[in-house]
Short mmCIF file of C-alpha atoms and ligand atoms in Angstrom, two decimals:
data_model
loop_
_atom_site.label_atom_id
_atom_site.label_comp_id
_atom_site.label_asym_id
_atom_site.label_seq_id
_atom_site.Cartn_x
_atom_site.Cartn_y
_atom_site.Cartn_z
CA MET T 1 -10.05 -27.25 2.48
CA LEU T 2 -9.40 -23.71 1.24
CA GLY T 3 -12.55 -21.67 0.83
CA ALA T 4 -14.20 -19.98 -2.14
CA MET T 5 -13.81 -16.21 -2.48
CA LEU T 6 -16.05 -13.88 -0.53
CA THR T 7 -18.29 -11.62 -2.61
CA ASP T 8 -20.08 -8.34 -1.89
CA ALA T 9 -23.40 -6.91 -3.00
CA TYR T 10 -21.78 -5.57 -6.22
CA ALA T 11 -20.36 -9.01 -7.18
CA ARG T 12 -16.83 -7.92 -6.34
CA LYS T 13 -14.65 -10.79 -5.10
CA PHE T 14 -12.22 -10.41 -2.20
CA SER T 15 -8.90 -12.21 -2.24
CA TYR T 16 -6.49 -9.53 -1.01
CA LEU T 17 -5.91 -8.35 2.55
CA ARG T 18 -3.85 -5.33 3.54
CA LEU T 19 -2.68 -5.82 7.10
CA SER T 20 -1.18 -2.95 9.04
CA ILE T 21 1.13 -4.34 11.72
CA THR T 22 2.01 -1.04 13.40
CA GLU T 23 0.96 2.62 13.38
CA LYS T 24 4.48 3.72 14.24
CA CYS T 25 6.65 5.40 11.65
CA ASN T 26 10.14 6.88 11.50
CA PHE T 27 9.40 9.24 8.57
CA SER T 28 7.27 12.37 8.60
CA CYS T 29 5.77 12.56 5.12
CA LYS T 30 4.05 15.90 4.62
CA TYR T 31 0.78 14.32 3.42
CA CYS T 32 0.65 11.59 6.06
CA LEU T 33 2.38 12.27 9.40
CA PRO T 34 3.92 15.74 9.02
CA GLU T 35 4.83 15.90 12.71
CA GLY T 36 6.06 12.32 12.75
CA TYR T 37 4.42 9.51 14.66
CA LYS T 38 2.92 10.53 18.01
CA PRO T 39 1.50 7.82 20.25
CA SER T 40 -2.16 8.33 21.06
CA ALA T 41 -2.80 10.24 24.30
CA HIS T 42 -5.24 7.68 25.65
CA ALA T 43 -3.87 4.19 26.32
CA PRO T 44 -3.73 2.65 22.85
CA GLU T 45 -4.86 -0.90 22.25
CA PRO T 46 -1.82 -3.12 21.78
CA GLU T 47 -0.75 -4.17 18.30
CA LEU T 48 -1.85 -7.60 17.13
CA SER T 49 0.58 -10.19 18.46
CA LEU T 50 2.40 -12.67 16.25
CA SER T 51 0.09 -15.41 17.46
CA GLU T 52 -3.02 -13.32 16.64
CA ILE T 53 -1.56 -12.64 13.19
CA ARG T 54 -0.95 -16.38 12.65
CA ASN T 55 -4.60 -17.04 13.46
CA LEU T 56 -5.70 -14.21 11.18
CA LEU T 57 -3.67 -15.73 8.34
CA ALA T 58 -5.31 -19.12 8.88
CA GLY T 59 -8.74 -17.47 8.95
CA ILE T 60 -8.32 -15.39 5.80
CA SER T 61 -6.77 -18.26 3.89
CA HIS T 62 -9.80 -20.34 4.80
CA ALA T 63 -11.94 -17.43 3.58
CA GLY T 64 -10.31 -17.59 0.14
CA PHE T 65 -7.74 -14.79 0.43
CA ARG T 66 -4.64 -15.37 -1.71
CA LYS T 67 -2.66 -12.18 -1.27
CA ILE T 68 -1.54 -10.32 1.82
CA ARG T 69 0.26 -7.00 2.01
CA ILE T 70 2.04 -6.15 5.22
CA THR T 71 1.96 -2.41 5.75
CA GLY T 72 1.81 0.25 8.45
CA GLY T 73 2.92 2.86 9.64
CA GLU T 74 6.35 1.54 8.86
CA PRO T 75 6.15 -2.26 9.11
CA THR T 76 9.93 -2.72 9.25
CA LEU T 77 9.89 -1.10 12.70
CA ARG T 78 8.28 -4.24 14.12
CA PRO T 79 10.96 -6.54 15.52
CA ASP T 80 9.01 -9.66 14.54
CA LEU T 81 8.44 -8.63 10.90
CA LEU T 82 10.41 -11.59 9.52
CA GLN T 83 8.43 -14.03 11.66
CA ILE T 84 5.19 -12.48 10.39
CA ILE T 85 6.33 -12.99 6.79
CA GLU T 86 7.41 -16.56 7.59
CA ALA T 87 3.99 -17.20 9.13
CA ALA T 88 2.35 -15.97 5.90
CA SER T 89 4.67 -18.18 3.83
CA GLU T 90 3.71 -21.19 5.93
CA THR T 91 -0.02 -20.54 5.52
CA PRO T 92 -1.43 -22.64 2.69
CA GLY T 93 -3.11 -20.55 0.01
CA ILE T 94 -1.39 -17.22 0.73
CA GLU T 95 0.51 -17.20 -2.55
CA ILE T 96 1.41 -13.52 -2.75
CA ARG T 97 3.18 -12.01 0.26
CA ALA T 98 3.90 -8.34 -0.25
CA LEU T 99 5.39 -5.57 1.87
CA SER T 100 5.01 -1.78 1.68
CA THR T 101 7.92 0.11 3.18
CA ASN T 102 9.56 3.51 3.11
CA GLY T 103 12.79 1.61 2.45
CA TRP T 104 14.94 3.16 5.21
CA ASN T 105 16.63 -0.18 6.05
CA LEU T 106 15.92 -2.13 2.88
CA ARG T 107 19.56 -2.57 2.09
CA SER T 108 20.20 -4.53 5.25
CA ILE T 109 16.98 -6.54 5.33
CA SER T 110 16.04 -7.36 1.74
CA LYS T 111 17.89 -10.69 1.74
CA LYS T 112 16.20 -11.69 5.00
CA LEU T 113 12.83 -10.67 3.58
CA LYS T 114 13.41 -12.88 0.55
CA LEU T 115 14.47 -15.83 2.71
CA ALA T 116 11.40 -15.39 4.90
CA GLY T 117 9.25 -15.85 1.78
CA LEU T 118 8.34 -12.32 0.74
CA THR T 119 7.37 -12.29 -2.95
CA HIS T 120 6.59 -8.62 -3.71
CA LEU T 121 7.97 -5.34 -2.47
CA ASN T 122 6.60 -1.79 -2.76
CA VAL T 123 8.89 1.04 -1.77
CA SER T 124 7.74 4.63 -1.38
CA VAL T 125 9.97 7.13 -3.16
CA ASP T 126 8.20 10.42 -3.71
CA SER T 127 11.14 12.15 -5.35
CA LEU T 128 14.46 11.27 -6.98
CA ASP T 129 15.77 14.68 -5.99
CA ARG T 130 17.60 14.51 -2.66
CA GLN T 131 16.43 17.88 -1.33
CA ARG T 132 12.87 17.32 -2.36
CA PHE T 133 12.84 13.83 -0.85
CA LEU T 134 14.06 15.35 2.42
CA LYS T 135 11.41 18.07 2.25
CA LEU T 136 8.58 15.60 1.56
CA CYS T 137 9.56 12.77 3.88
CA GLY T 138 11.56 14.50 6.61
CA ARG T 139 14.64 12.30 6.16
CA ASP T 140 17.79 12.71 4.13
CA SER T 141 17.65 9.03 3.13
CA LEU T 142 17.14 8.95 -0.62
CA HIS T 143 20.54 7.32 -1.24
CA LEU T 144 19.83 4.57 1.31
CA VAL T 145 16.40 3.84 -0.10
CA LEU T 146 17.73 3.68 -3.67
CA ALA T 147 20.58 1.39 -2.60
CA GLY T 148 17.97 -0.88 -0.95
CA ILE T 149 15.99 -1.00 -4.19
CA GLU T 150 19.12 -2.03 -6.15
CA GLU T 151 19.64 -4.81 -3.61
CA ALA T 152 16.03 -5.95 -3.96
CA LEU T 153 16.29 -5.97 -7.76
CA ALA T 154 19.42 -8.11 -7.56
CA LEU T 155 17.53 -10.59 -5.37
CA GLN T 156 14.86 -10.96 -8.06
CA PHE T 157 11.67 -10.65 -6.07
CA ALA T 158 8.65 -11.54 -8.20
CA GLY T 159 7.78 -7.85 -8.21
CA VAL T 160 9.38 -4.60 -7.10
CA LYS T 161 7.42 -1.37 -7.33
CA ILE T 162 7.99 2.21 -6.37
CA ASN T 163 5.12 4.36 -5.17
CA ALA T 164 5.37 8.12 -5.65
CA VAL T 165 2.64 10.48 -4.49
CA LEU T 166 1.85 13.06 -7.18
CA HIS T 167 2.35 16.72 -6.31
CA ARG T 168 1.21 19.47 -8.64
CA ASP T 169 4.39 21.54 -8.47
CA SER T 170 6.84 18.71 -9.20
CA ALA T 171 4.95 16.08 -11.21
CA GLN T 172 6.51 16.97 -14.55
CA SER T 173 10.11 16.89 -13.32
CA GLU T 174 9.54 13.73 -11.26
CA LEU T 175 8.07 12.03 -14.31
CA GLU T 176 11.19 12.89 -16.32
CA HIS T 177 13.50 11.62 -13.56
CA PHE T 178 11.55 8.41 -13.08
CA LEU T 179 11.40 7.74 -16.84
CA GLU T 180 15.17 7.91 -16.87
CA TYR T 181 15.25 5.64 -13.82
CA VAL T 182 13.07 2.88 -15.37
CA LYS T 183 14.95 2.96 -18.66
CA SER T 184 17.24 0.17 -17.47
CA ARG T 185 15.51 -1.08 -14.31
CA PRO T 186 12.82 -3.78 -14.45
CA LEU T 187 10.41 -2.26 -11.98
CA THR T 188 7.16 -0.32 -12.02
CA VAL T 189 6.96 3.24 -10.77
CA ARG T 190 3.41 4.07 -9.78
CA PHE T 191 2.26 7.66 -9.41
CA ILE T 192 -0.54 7.93 -6.86
CA GLU T 193 -3.02 10.78 -6.76
CA LEU T 194 -2.90 12.55 -3.43
CA MET T 195 -5.94 11.54 -1.39
CA ARG T 196 -7.81 13.61 1.15
CA THR T 197 -7.54 12.48 4.74
CA GLY T 198 -9.23 13.86 7.84
CA GLU T 199 -6.05 15.56 9.05
CA ARG T 200 -4.52 16.73 5.73
CA GLY T 201 -7.44 18.02 3.65
CA GLU T 202 -5.95 21.46 3.16
CA TYR T 203 -2.56 20.02 2.08
CA ARG T 204 -4.31 17.79 -0.41
CA ASP T 205 -6.19 20.70 -1.97
CA ARG T 206 -3.00 22.73 -2.33
CA HIS T 207 -0.95 19.96 -3.95
CA PHE T 208 -3.42 17.67 -5.74
CA LEU T 209 -2.86 16.84 -9.38
CA SER T 210 -5.01 14.45 -11.36
CA ALA T 211 -3.12 11.61 -13.06
CA GLY T 212 -4.99 12.34 -16.33
CA GLY T 213 -2.33 14.76 -17.60
CA LEU T 214 0.45 12.24 -17.04
CA LYS T 215 -1.49 9.62 -18.95
CA LEU T 216 -1.78 11.89 -22.00
CA HIS T 217 1.90 12.69 -21.74
CA LEU T 218 2.86 8.99 -21.64
CA LEU T 219 0.60 8.10 -24.57
CA ALA T 220 2.05 10.94 -26.62
CA ARG T 221 5.54 9.58 -26.01
CA GLY T 222 4.73 6.08 -27.23
CA TRP T 223 3.81 4.38 -23.95
CA LYS T 224 1.06 1.77 -24.29
CA PRO T 225 -1.49 0.63 -21.70
CA LEU T 226 -1.04 -2.92 -20.35
CA GLU T 227 -3.90 -5.40 -19.92
CA ARG T 228 -4.84 -5.48 -16.24
CA GLU T 229 -4.28 -8.68 -14.30
CA LEU T 230 -6.54 -9.77 -11.47
CA SER T 231 -3.96 -9.21 -8.74
CA SER T 232 -2.37 -6.09 -10.16
CA GLY T 233 -4.45 -3.80 -7.98
CA PRO T 234 -5.77 -0.39 -8.81
CA ALA T 235 -2.96 0.84 -11.07
CA HIS T 236 -3.22 1.35 -14.81
CA GLU T 237 0.19 0.36 -16.08
CA PHE T 238 2.00 1.47 -19.24
CA TYR T 239 4.96 -0.05 -21.08
CA HIS T 240 7.35 1.12 -23.77
CA PRO T 241 9.63 -1.10 -25.88
CA ASP T 242 12.68 1.09 -25.14
CA PHE T 243 12.27 0.89 -21.36
CA SER T 244 12.88 -2.06 -18.99
CA GLY T 245 10.46 -0.75 -16.40
CA ARG T 246 6.86 0.38 -16.45
CA ILE T 247 4.90 3.39 -15.30
CA GLY T 248 1.66 2.97 -13.34
CA LEU T 249 -1.03 5.50 -12.47
CA ILE T 250 -3.29 5.13 -9.45
CA ALA T 251 -6.19 7.51 -9.83
CA PRO T 252 -8.73 6.98 -7.05
CA HIS T 253 -10.56 10.15 -8.09
CA SER T 254 -11.39 8.81 -11.54
CA ASP T 255 -14.72 7.22 -12.44
CA GLY T 256 -14.99 3.47 -11.99
CA PHE T 257 -11.98 3.24 -9.66
CA CYS T 258 -13.89 1.21 -7.06
CA GLU T 259 -15.42 -1.24 -9.55
CA SER T 260 -12.40 -3.55 -9.43
CA CYS T 261 -11.93 -3.37 -5.65
CA ASN T 262 -10.72 -6.76 -4.39
CA ARG T 263 -9.27 -5.80 -1.02
CA LEU T 264 -10.12 -5.45 2.64
CA ARG T 265 -8.02 -3.94 5.39
CA VAL T 266 -7.18 -4.89 8.94
CA THR T 267 -5.57 -2.32 11.24
CA SER T 268 -2.71 -3.06 13.59
CA GLN T 269 -5.26 -3.37 16.38
CA GLY T 270 -7.36 -5.94 14.58
CA LYS T 271 -10.11 -3.73 13.17
CA LEU T 272 -11.55 -4.78 9.85
CA LYS T 273 -12.12 -1.91 7.43
CA LEU T 274 -14.29 -2.59 4.42
CA CYS T 275 -13.05 0.54 2.62
CA LEU T 276 -10.06 2.85 3.10
CA PHE T 277 -12.52 5.72 3.36
CA GLY T 278 -15.27 3.84 5.19
CA GLU T 279 -16.84 5.33 8.30
CA LYS T 280 -17.00 2.11 10.23
CA ASP T 281 -14.66 -0.57 11.38
CA GLU T 282 -15.29 -3.74 13.29
CA SER T 283 -12.91 -5.45 15.70
CA ILE T 284 -12.20 -9.00 14.62
CA ARG T 285 -9.77 -9.48 17.49
CA PRO T 286 -12.10 -11.86 19.35
CA PHE T 287 -11.76 -14.23 16.34
CA LEU T 288 -7.99 -14.19 16.57
CA GLN T 289 -7.55 -15.86 19.92
CA SER T 290 -7.38 -19.38 18.49
CA LYS T 291 -7.00 -20.91 15.07
CA GLU T 292 -10.29 -22.81 15.41
CA VAL T 293 -12.25 -19.62 16.11
CA ALA T 294 -10.39 -17.77 13.31
CA LEU T 295 -11.76 -20.29 10.83
CA GLY T 296 -15.15 -18.70 11.49
CA LEU T 297 -13.95 -15.36 10.08
CA ASP T 298 -15.27 -16.19 6.62
CA LEU T 299 -18.87 -16.12 7.82
CA ARG T 300 -18.39 -12.89 9.80
CA ILE T 301 -16.63 -11.10 6.94
CA GLN T 302 -19.30 -12.27 4.51
CA GLN T 303 -22.00 -10.79 6.80
CA LEU T 304 -20.12 -7.49 7.00
CA LEU T 305 -19.42 -7.34 3.26
CA VAL T 306 -23.11 -6.68 2.64
CA GLN T 307 -22.44 -3.19 4.03
CA LYS T 308 -19.44 -2.44 1.80
CA PRO T 309 -20.31 0.63 -0.25
CA GLY T 310 -20.10 0.50 -4.04
CA ALA T 311 -17.69 3.44 -4.11
CA HIS T 312 -15.99 5.98 -1.88
CA PHE T 313 -17.20 9.59 -1.64
CA LEU T 314 -13.81 11.26 -1.97
CA SER T 315 -14.93 13.65 -4.69
CA GLU T 316 -17.55 14.96 -2.25
CA GLY T 317 -14.81 15.55 0.31
CA ARG T 318 -15.93 12.67 2.54
CA THR T 319 -12.92 10.82 3.92
CA GLY T 320 -14.80 8.55 6.32
CA GLY T 321 -12.63 7.44 9.22
CA ALA T 322 -9.32 8.04 7.41
CA ARG T 323 -7.46 10.43 9.77
CA ASN T 324 -4.23 9.62 7.93
CA PHE T 325 -2.98 6.53 6.12
CA SER T 326 -0.44 5.46 8.72
CA VAL T 327 -3.33 4.09 10.76
CA MET T 328 -4.48 1.57 8.17
CA GLY T 329 -1.65 1.30 5.73
CA GLY T 330 -2.95 3.26 2.75
N1 SAM M 401 5.30 3.43 5.50
C1 SAM M 401 5.10 2.65 4.35
C2 SAM M 401 5.29 3.46 3.09
O1 SAM M 401 5.37 4.68 3.17
O2 SAM M 401 5.32 2.85 2.02
C3 SAM M 401 3.75 1.94 4.32
C4 SAM M 401 2.56 2.72 4.76
S1 SAM M 401 2.14 4.12 3.75
C5 SAM M 401 0.72 4.75 4.61
C6 SAM M 401 1.47 3.34 2.29
C7 SAM M 401 1.37 4.22 1.07
O3 SAM M 401 0.36 5.20 1.28
C8 SAM M 401 2.65 4.97 0.71
O4 SAM M 401 2.99 4.70 -0.64
C9 SAM M 401 2.25 6.43 0.87
O5 SAM M 401 2.92 7.26 -0.04
C10 SAM M 401 0.76 6.37 0.60
N2 SAM M 401 0.01 7.50 1.16
C11 SAM M 401 0.00 7.95 2.42
N3 SAM M 401 -0.84 9.01 2.55
C12 SAM M 401 -1.35 9.25 1.31
C13 SAM M 401 -2.29 10.20 0.78
N4 SAM M 401 -2.86 11.13 1.54
N5 SAM M 401 -2.60 10.10 -0.54
C14 SAM M 401 -2.03 9.15 -1.34
N6 SAM M 401 -1.16 8.24 -0.89
C15 SAM M 401 -0.82 8.28 0.42
FE1 SF4 M 402 5.39 6.88 7.38
FE2 SF4 M 402 4.58 5.71 5.12
FE3 SF4 M 402 3.11 7.69 6.29
FE4 SF4 M 402 5.45 8.27 5.15
S1 SF4 M 402 3.61 7.47 4.10
S2 SF4 M 402 4.76 9.00 7.17
S3 SF4 M 402 6.65 6.49 5.56
S4 SF4 M 402 3.49 5.68 7.11
#
């Protein structure tokens, strides 16, 4: 029997797990891993194995989770990514199987992702300008990423989204480029406010722009806010009758952002994080050694959920344990 949804002290229900499957990354985004991925100096704990991930999937499905996002680091660097997606597809109850990727090899793998049972795809594209993309992400790969997105659109995933991190100096021109881009493409481009992390606080302060200005701009140009669906996540989306695609804004610094939180996170080493910016994490790896034991995760998560804070303290500069987002998948 599939379980009822877990609930926290603020009556928020949890049905969405973001699972990082690796900390490794092949890009060096300025706000995340500006020097590229460097393995930890002290012997790192190994990544969760495929068998541990299978048990995790059984456990969270039993606990009422219906959506999983595979993230990283760069999840496509894991050789068993397709098997992980297949495992999620074979798990009863996990109806939405999403992937976040920087898109470097999307062109060659999107068909395989679809066949493995992936339903939703988020691709990070911070700029549609080749030079700026290179400057922000450390790779001259914009053309490859965009070709991968075209391929994914042709395959008709249930949802394809682009994530673009907002930067003060380029937001206006990126908005214009992306509006042009979504004119004929049925996908959502979501602008994300730059968030403070332990390692990149100074970068964030230099480049941060609130999404509020973009919202006013969109409204003035005839864009209308969409009703929010339960699984649509933290974005406020806008539509326009003359455009095939949509624009979304993710504004974690705005009031009430945490009220609709429906997600938990598990790191690539099996640590449960109640909040992206939470101080604490708890290893659930001991639960992942057999399917039978994993079915007890619902009780453990429910006990831990009592400690989930009502909101993050980002506006007070408190980033909790978030060194950078490659560790727990953003
Ligand atoms: N490598 C994949 C990618 O880039 O999509 C998945 C992991 S990445 C950490 C997930 C998302 O977090 C990306 O859309 C990235 O732009 C976003 N991100 C990383 N650091 C961020 C920050 N400091 N503020 C806002 N978004 C951030
Ligand atoms: Fe890698 Fe994604 Fe971080 Fe960029 S945002 S460095 S692609 S993990």
